[in-house]
Short mmCIF file of C-alpha atoms in Angstrom, two decimals:
data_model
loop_
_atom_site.label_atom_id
_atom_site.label_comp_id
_atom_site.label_asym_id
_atom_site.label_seq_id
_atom_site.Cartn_x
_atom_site.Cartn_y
_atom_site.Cartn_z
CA UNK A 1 -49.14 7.57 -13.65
CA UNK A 2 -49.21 4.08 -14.21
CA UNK A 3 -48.10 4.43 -17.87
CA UNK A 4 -45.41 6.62 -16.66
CA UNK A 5 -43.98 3.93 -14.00
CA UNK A 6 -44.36 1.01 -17.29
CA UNK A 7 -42.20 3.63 -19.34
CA UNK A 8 -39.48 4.34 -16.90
CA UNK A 9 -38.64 0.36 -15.94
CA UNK A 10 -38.67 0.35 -19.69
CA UNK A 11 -35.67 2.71 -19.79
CA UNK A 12 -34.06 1.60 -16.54
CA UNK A 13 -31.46 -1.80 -18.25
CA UNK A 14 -31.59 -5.16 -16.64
CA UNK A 15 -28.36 -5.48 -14.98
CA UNK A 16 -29.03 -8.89 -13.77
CA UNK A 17 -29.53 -10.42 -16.90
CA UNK A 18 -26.13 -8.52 -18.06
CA UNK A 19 -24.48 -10.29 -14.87
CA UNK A 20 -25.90 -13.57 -15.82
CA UNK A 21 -24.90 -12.86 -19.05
CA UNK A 22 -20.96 -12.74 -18.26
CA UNK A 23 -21.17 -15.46 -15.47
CA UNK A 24 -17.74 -17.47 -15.82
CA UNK A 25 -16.52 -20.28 -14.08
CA UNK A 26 -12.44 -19.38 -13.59
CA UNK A 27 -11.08 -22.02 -15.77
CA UNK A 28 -13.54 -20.64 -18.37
CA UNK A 29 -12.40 -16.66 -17.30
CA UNK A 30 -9.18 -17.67 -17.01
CA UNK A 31 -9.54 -18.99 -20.73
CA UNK A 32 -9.34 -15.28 -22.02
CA UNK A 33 -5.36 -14.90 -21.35
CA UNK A 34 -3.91 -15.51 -24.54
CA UNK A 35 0.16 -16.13 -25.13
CA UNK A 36 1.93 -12.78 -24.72
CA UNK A 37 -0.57 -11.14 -23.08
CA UNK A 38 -0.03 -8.19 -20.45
CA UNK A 39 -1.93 -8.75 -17.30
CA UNK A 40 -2.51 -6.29 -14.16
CA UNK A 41 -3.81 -7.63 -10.37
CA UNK A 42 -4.40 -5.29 -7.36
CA UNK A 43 -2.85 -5.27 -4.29
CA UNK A 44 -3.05 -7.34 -1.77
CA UNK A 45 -6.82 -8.74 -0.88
CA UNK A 46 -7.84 -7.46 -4.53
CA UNK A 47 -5.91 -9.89 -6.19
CA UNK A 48 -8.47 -12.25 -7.68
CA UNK A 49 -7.38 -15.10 -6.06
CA UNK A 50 -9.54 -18.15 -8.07
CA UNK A 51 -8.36 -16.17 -11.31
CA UNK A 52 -4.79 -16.24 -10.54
CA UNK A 53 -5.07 -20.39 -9.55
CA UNK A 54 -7.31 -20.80 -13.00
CA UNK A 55 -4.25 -18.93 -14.70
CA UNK A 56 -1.43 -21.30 -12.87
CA UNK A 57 -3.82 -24.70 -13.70
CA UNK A 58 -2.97 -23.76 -17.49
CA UNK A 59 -0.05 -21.77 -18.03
CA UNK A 60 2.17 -24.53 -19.92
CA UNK A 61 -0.33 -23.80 -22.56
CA UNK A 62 0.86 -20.60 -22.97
CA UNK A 63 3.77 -18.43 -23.99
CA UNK A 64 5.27 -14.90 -22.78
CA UNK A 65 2.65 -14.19 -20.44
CA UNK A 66 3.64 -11.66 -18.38
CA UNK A 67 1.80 -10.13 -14.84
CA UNK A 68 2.66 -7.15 -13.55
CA UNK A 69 1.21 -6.19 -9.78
CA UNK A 70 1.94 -5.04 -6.39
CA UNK A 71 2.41 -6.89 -3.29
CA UNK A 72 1.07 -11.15 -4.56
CA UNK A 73 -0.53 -13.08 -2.36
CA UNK A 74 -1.32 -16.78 -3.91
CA UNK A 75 1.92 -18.19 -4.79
CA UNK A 76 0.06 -20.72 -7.84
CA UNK A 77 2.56 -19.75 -10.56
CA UNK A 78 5.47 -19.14 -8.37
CA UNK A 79 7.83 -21.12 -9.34
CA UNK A 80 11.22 -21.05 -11.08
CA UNK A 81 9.40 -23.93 -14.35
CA UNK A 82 6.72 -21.17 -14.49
CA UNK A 83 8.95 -18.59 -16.45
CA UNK A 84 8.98 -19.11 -19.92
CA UNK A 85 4.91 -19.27 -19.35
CA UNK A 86 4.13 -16.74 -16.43
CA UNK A 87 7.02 -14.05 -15.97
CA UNK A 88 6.02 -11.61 -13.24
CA UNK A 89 7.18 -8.13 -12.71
CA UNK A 90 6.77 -6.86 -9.41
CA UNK A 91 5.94 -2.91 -8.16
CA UNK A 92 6.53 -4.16 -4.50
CA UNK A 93 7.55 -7.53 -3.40
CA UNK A 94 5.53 -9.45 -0.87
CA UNK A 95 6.77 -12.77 1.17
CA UNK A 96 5.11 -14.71 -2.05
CA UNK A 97 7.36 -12.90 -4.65
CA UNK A 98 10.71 -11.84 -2.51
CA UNK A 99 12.81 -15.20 -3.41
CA UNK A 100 11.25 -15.03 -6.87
CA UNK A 101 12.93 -11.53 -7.19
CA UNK A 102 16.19 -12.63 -5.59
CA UNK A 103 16.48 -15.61 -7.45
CA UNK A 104 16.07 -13.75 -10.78
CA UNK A 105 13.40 -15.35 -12.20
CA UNK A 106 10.84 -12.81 -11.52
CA UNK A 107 11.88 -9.22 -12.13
CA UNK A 108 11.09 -5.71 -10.16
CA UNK A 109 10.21 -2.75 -11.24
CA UNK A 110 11.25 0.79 -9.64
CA UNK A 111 9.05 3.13 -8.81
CA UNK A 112 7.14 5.46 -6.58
CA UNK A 113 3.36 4.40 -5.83
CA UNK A 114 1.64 7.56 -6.27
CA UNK A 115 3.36 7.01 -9.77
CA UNK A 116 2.07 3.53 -11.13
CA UNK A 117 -1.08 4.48 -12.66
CA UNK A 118 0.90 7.04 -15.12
CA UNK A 119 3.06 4.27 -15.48
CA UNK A 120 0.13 2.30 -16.75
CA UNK A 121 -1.14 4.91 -18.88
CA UNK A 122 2.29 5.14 -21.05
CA UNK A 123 4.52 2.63 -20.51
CA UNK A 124 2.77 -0.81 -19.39
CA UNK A 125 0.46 -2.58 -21.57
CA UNK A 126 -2.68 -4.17 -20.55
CA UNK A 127 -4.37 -6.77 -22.34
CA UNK A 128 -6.14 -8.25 -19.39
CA UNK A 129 -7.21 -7.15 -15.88
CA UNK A 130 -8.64 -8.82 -13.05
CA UNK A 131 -9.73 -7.83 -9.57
CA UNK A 132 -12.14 -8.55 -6.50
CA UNK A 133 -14.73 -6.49 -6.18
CA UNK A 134 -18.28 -6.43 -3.76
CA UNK A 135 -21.45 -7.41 -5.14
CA UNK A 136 -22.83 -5.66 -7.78
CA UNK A 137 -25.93 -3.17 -6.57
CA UNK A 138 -29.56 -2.20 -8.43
CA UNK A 139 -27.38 0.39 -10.55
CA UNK A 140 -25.29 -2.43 -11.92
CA UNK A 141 -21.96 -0.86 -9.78
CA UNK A 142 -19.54 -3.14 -8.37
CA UNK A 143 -16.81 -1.53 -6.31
CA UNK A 144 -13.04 -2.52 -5.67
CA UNK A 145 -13.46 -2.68 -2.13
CA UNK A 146 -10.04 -3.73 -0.17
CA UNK A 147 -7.87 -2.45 -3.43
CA UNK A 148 -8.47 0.90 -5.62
CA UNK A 149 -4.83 1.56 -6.05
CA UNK A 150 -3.75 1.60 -9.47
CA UNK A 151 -6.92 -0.71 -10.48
CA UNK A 152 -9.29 1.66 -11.55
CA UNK A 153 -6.64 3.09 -14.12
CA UNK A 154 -5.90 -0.95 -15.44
CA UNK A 155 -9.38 -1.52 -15.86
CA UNK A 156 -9.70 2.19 -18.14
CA UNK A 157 -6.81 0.45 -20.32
CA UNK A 158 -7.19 -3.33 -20.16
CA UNK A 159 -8.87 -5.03 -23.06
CA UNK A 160 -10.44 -7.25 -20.90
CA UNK A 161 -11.81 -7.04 -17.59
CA UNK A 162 -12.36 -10.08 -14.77
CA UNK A 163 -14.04 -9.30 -12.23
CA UNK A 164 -13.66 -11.84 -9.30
CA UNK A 165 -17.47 -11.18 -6.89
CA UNK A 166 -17.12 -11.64 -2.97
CA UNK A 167 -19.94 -10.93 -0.97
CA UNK A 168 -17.56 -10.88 2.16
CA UNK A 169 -15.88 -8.01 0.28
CA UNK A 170 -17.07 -4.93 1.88
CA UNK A 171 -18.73 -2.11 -0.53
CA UNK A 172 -16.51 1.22 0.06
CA UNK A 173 -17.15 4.74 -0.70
CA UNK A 174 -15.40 7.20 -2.53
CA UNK A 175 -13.96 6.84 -6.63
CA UNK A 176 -13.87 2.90 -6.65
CA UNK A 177 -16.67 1.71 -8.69
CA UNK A 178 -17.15 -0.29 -11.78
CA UNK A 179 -20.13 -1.18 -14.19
CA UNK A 180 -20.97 -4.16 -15.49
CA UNK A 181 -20.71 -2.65 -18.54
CA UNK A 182 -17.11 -2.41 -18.36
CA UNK A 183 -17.03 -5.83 -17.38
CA UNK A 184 -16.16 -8.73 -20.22
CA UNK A 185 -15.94 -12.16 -17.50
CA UNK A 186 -17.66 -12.47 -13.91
CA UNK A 187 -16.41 -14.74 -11.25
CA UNK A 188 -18.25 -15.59 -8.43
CA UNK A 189 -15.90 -16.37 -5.05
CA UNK A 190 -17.40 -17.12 -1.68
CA UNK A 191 -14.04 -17.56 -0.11
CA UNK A 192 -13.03 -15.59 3.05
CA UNK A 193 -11.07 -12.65 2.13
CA UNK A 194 -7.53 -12.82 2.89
CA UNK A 195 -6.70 -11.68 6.40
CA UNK A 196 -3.69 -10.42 8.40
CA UNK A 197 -3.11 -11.23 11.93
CA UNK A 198 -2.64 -8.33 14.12
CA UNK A 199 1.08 -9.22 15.35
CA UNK A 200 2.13 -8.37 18.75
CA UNK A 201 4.00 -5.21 19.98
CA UNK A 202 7.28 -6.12 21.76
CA UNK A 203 8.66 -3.73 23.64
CA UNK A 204 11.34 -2.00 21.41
CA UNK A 205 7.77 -1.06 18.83
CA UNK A 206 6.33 0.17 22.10
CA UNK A 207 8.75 2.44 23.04
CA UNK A 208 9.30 3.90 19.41
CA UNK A 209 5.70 4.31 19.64
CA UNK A 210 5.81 6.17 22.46
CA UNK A 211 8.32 8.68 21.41
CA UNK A 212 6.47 9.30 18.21
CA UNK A 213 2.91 9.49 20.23
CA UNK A 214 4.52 12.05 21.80
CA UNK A 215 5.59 14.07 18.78
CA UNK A 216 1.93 13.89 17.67
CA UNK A 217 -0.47 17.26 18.34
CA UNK A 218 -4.30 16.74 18.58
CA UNK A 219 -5.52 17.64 15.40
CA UNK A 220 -2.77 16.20 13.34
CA UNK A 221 -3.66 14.34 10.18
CA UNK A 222 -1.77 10.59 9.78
CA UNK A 223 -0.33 7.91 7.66
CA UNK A 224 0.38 4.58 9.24
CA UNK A 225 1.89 2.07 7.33
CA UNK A 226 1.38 -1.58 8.92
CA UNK A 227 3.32 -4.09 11.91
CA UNK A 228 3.83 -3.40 15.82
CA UNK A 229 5.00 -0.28 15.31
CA UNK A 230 2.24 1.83 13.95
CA UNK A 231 0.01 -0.50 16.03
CA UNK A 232 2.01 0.69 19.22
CA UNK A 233 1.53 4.51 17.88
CA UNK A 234 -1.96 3.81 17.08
CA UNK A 235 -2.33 2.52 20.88
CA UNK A 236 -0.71 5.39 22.05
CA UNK A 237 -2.60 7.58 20.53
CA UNK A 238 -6.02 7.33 22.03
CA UNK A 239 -5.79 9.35 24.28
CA UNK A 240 -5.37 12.10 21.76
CA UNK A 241 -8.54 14.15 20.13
CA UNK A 242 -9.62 15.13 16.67
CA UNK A 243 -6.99 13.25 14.68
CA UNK A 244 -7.46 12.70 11.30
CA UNK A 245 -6.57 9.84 8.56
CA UNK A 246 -4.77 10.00 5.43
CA UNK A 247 -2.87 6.99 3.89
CA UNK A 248 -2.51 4.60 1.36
CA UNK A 249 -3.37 1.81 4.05
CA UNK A 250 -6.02 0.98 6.05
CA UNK A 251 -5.71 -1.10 9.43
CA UNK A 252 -7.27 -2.51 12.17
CA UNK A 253 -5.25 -0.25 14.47
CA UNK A 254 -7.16 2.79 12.65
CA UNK A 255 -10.41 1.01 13.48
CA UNK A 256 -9.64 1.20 17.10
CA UNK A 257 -8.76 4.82 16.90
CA UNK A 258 -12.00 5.68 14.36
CA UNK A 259 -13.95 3.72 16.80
CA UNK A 260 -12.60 5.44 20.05
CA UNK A 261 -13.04 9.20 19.11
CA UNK A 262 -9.97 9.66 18.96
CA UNK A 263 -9.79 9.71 14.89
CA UNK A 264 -12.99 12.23 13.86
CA UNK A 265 -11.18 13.78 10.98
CA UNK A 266 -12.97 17.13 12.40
CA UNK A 267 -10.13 19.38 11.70
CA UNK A 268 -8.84 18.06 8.41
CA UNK A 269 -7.36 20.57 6.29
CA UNK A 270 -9.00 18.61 2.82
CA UNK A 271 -11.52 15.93 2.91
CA UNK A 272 -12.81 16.93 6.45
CA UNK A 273 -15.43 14.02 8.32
CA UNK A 274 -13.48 11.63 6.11
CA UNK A 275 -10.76 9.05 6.03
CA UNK A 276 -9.12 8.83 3.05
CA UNK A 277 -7.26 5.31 1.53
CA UNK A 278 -6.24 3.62 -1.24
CA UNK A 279 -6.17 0.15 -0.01
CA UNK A 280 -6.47 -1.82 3.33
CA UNK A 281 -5.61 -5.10 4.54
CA UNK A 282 -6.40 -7.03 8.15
CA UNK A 283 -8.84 -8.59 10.08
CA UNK A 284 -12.81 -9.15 9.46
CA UNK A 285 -13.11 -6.83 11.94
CA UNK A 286 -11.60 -4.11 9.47
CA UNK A 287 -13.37 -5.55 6.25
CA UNK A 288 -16.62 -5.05 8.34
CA UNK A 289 -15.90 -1.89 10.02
CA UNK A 290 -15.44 -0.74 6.32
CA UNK A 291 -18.23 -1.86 4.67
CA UNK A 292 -20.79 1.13 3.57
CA UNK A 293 -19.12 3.27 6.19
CA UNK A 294 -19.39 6.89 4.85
CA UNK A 295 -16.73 7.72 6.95
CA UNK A 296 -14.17 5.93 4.77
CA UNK A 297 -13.21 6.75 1.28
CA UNK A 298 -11.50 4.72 -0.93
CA UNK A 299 -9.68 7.04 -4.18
CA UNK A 300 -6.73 5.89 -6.59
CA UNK A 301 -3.56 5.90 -5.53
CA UNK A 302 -2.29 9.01 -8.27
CA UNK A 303 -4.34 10.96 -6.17
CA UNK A 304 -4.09 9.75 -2.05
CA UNK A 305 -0.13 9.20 -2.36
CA UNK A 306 0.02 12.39 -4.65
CA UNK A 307 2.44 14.65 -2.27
CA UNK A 308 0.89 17.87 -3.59
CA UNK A 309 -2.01 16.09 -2.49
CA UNK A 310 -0.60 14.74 1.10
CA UNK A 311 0.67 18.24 1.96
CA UNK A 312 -2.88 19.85 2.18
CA UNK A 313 -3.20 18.54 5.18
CA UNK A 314 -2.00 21.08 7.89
CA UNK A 315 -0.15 18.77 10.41
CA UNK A 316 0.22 15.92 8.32
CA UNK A 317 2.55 13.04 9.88
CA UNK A 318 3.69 10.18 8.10
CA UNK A 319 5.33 7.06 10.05
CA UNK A 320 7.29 4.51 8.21
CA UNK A 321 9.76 1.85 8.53
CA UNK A 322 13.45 1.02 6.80
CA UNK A 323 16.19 -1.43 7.40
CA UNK A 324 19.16 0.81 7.73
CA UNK A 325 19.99 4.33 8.13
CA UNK A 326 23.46 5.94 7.58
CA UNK A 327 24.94 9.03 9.13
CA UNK A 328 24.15 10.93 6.65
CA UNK A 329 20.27 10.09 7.09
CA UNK A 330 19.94 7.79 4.33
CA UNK A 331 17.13 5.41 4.94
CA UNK A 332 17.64 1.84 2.62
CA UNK A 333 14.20 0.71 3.03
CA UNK A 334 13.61 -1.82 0.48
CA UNK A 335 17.28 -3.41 -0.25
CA UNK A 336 19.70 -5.53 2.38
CA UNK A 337 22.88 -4.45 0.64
CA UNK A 338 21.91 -5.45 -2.85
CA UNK A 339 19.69 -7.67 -2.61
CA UNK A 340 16.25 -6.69 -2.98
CA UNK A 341 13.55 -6.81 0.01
CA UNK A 342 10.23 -4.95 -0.77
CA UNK A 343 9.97 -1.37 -2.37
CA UNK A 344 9.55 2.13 -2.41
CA UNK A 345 6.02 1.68 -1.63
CA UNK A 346 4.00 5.05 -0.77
CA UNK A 347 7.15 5.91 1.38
CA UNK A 348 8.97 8.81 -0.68
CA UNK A 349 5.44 9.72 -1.34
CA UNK A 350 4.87 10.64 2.12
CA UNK A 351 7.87 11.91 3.21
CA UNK A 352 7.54 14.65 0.89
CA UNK A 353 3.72 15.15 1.16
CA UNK A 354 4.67 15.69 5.03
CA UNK A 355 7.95 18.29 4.10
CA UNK A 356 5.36 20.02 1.99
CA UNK A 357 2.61 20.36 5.22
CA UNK A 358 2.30 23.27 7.23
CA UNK A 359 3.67 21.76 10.42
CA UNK A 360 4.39 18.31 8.74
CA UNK A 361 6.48 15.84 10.37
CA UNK A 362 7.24 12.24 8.92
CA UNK A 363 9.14 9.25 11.27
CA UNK A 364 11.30 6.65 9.68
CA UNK A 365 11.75 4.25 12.39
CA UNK A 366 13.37 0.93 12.94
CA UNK A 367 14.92 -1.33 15.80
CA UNK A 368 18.97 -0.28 17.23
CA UNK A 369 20.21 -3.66 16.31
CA UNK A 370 19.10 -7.10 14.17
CA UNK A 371 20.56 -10.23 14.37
CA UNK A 372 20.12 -10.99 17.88
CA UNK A 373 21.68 -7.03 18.94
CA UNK A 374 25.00 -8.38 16.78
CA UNK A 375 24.42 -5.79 14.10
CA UNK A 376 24.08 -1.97 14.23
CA UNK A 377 21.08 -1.29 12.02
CA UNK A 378 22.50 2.73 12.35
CA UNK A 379 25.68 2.63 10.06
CA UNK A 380 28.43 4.84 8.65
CA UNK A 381 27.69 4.27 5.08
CA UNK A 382 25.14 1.93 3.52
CA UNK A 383 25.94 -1.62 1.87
CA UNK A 384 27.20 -1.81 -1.25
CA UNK A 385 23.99 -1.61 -3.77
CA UNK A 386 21.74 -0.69 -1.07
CA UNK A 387 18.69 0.94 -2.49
CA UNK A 388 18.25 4.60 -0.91
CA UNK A 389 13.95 4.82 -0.41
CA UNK A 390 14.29 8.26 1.39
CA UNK A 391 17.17 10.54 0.59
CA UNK A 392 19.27 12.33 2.61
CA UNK A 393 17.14 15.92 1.27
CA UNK A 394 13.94 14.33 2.45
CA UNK A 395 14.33 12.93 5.84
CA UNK A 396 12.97 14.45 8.88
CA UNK A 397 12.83 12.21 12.27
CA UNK A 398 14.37 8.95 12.60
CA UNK A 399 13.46 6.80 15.88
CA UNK A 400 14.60 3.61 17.45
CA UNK A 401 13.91 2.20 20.59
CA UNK A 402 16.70 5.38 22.15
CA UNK A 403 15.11 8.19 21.09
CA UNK A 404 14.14 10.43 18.26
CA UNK A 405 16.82 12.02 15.77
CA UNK A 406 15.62 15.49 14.11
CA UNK A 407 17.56 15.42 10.85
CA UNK A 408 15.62 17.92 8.96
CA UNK A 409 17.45 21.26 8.44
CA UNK A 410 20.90 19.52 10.44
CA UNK A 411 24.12 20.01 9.40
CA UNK A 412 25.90 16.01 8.11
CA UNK A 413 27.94 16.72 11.55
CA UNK A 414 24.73 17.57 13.79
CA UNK A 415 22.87 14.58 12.27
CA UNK A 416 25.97 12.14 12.74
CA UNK A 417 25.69 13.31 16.48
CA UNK A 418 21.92 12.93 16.46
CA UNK A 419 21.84 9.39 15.01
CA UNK A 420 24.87 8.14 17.18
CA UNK A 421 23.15 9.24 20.31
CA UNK A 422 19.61 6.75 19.20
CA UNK A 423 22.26 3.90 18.31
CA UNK A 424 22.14 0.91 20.26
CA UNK A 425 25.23 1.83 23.46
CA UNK A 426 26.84 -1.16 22.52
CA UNK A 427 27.97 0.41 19.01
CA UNK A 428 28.25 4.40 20.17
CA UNK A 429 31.94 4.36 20.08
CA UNK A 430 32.74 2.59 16.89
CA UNK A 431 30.08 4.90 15.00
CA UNK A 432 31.92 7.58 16.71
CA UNK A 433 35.55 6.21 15.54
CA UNK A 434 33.75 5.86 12.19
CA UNK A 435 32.58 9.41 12.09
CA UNK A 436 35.95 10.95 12.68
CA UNK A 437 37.45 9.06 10.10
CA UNK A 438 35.18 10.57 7.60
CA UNK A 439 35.47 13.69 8.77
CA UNK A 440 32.10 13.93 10.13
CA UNK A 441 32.21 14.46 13.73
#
């Protein structure tokens, strides 16, 4: 028996030594991006953060560099000097990239999320990818924690591969895991992970969440995006029973209803017992609640924003936000007029994944008025150049802070009516006048 146990640690590698082996500092990782290369980041708290400032420290040494990724968070090589060096192309803009984008030195690129890892398979090159990931375990297996997105898929085609260790980041279920073997540079970070305060819910969000909380059956499967909105529906919903999760984004506001009962995921048409995610950004509380929770499962984003995918669930309700909604039912979600704002996001992607349900609903919801109530945010017609997120064919409920409009199967003169009647009072009459003139009403 002895012999036996001598032969097997013989055949079992020695990880460690591979770790060791590929230990970087991040000037020295960030020493592998070459002039004209093609590099790929996560989103949000993946984004390997001492990587990306190792990248910045040098990038007048290079040339045509250019990093592609959703949603940035460290603003090093943000800057409008940094071009001809770093050019970034954004999937989704984020408060670190948005002026970039306006300004025209960074560029955007269309799409829908589900959709990006094609994208990266035969269109985008990648010559070098980075991420965070938790610590590696006795099976040499990191995984990407906070951010499986599109990362897995950039890792498959990257020629190199950074990973960026945290032991703060939490290790996650599901398909998210990397050797060391497909590994080239380790970083070692012991750097709090990026967190996002829980903002308050004023008392427009908490109405709109009430409506929509009371839209929602027990047993319904949902997708909550992030701000005081879904936090108000995810307040409002604890008094409900066997709910289930499905989204691209996790949230402290799930954690409350996971922790509560009121999220089991009992009577889940796919994935029953689980909650499913692609990525997940908030507190410590979250990152904790997360870590080696089999309740939570972490897949890429071609499959948890798939809508084929999203419409297995029976009852599956999507809630999301836009800027402006015509009376057609238009939604401009990611553009002020022309100018650029966010993206599509996972939006379109579950929209249709709820139209596709049995007994799907999805909510696009957003505030009467902005500017201080000077400004209808429920118009006749869009801006000029505004981006349309979800189309007139795809829209179900909007809500504001008035009500709920059901669009979905309307005629354009029953929605007009709908959307008029959840307008702020104050602009009723001129929608109205509006209306007639386009023959609408």
């Amino acid at each position: 028996m002895q012999n036996i146990a001598v032969n097997l640690e013989r055949l079992i590698p020695d990880y460690s030594s591979q770790y060791q082996q590929k230990l970087r500092t991040p000037a020295q990782a960030a020493a592998a991006v070459k002039s004209g290369d093609h590099l790929c980041f996560p989103i949000c708290a993946g984004e390997p953060t001492l990587l990306v400032s190792a990248l910045a420290e040098r990038m007048h040494e290079l040339e045509g560099v250019v990093v592609n990724q959703q949603h940035h968070l460290n603003p090093a090589y943000f800057k409008p000097e940094a071009r001809p060096h770093i050019r970034v192309n954004s999937w989704f803009t984020s408060g670190v990239s948005r002026k970039a984008v306006q300004a025209g030195w960074a560029d955007f690129v269309p799409n829908y999320f589900h959709e990006v890892p094609k994208l990266l398979r035969e269109y985008w090159p990648v010559d070098v990818a980075g991420t965070v990931v938790s610590p590696m375990d006795e099976h040499g297996y990191f995984t990407c924690s906070l951010s499986v997105a599109y990362t897995m898929e950039a890792i498959k085609k990257a020629k190199k591969v950074i990973v960026q260790v945290n032991p703060h980041a939490p290790r996650t279920h599901g398909n998210c895991h990397i050797h060391i073997s497909q590994v080239d540079h380790v970083i070692e970070c012991a750097d709090p992970l990026v967190e996002l305060a829980i903002p308050p819910v004023s008392e427009i969000e908490e109405a709109i969440g009430g409506y929509i909380a009371e839209l929602i059956e027990d047993g319904s499967t949902l997708q909550l995006g992030i701000g005081g909105i879904p936090n108000a529906v995810c307040k409002a919903l604890l008094r409900k029973k066997d709910l289930g999760i499905h989204t691209e984004m996790i949230t402290d506001g799930m954690v409350d209803l996971m922790a509560s009962g009121a999220v089991n995921n009992s009577r889940k048409t796919i994935h029953r017992g689980k909650t499913i995610g692609t990525f997940a950004l908030g507190t410590r509380r979250l990152y904790e609640f997360m870590n080696e929770n089999p309740m939570i499962e972490m897949h890429p984003v071609d499959y948890t924003n798939d809508p084929y995918v999203i419409g297995q669930n029976d009852r599956l309700v999507s809630i999301n936000a836009t800027i402006e909604v015509d009376l057609l039912g238009q939604c401009a979600s990611e553009s002020i007029g022309a100018m650029h704002w966010s993206g599509t996001g996972g939006q379109a992607d579950f929209v249709r994944g709820a139209n596709i349900s049995k007994g799907g609903k999805s909510f696009i919801t957003l505030a009467s008025t902005a500017k201080g109530g000077t400004i209808s945010k429920i118009v006749p017609t869009l801006q000029a150049g505004a981006a349309v997120t979800t189309n007139k064919n795809d829209v179900d409920h909007v809500v504001t802070e008035f009500g709920v409009a059901k669009l979905r199967g309307k005629t354009a003169r029953d929605r007009a009516l709908a959307l008029i009647e959840i307008a702020h009072p104050d602009f009723r009459e001129q929608l109205r006048a509006e209306a007639r003139k386009m023959n609408r009403i």
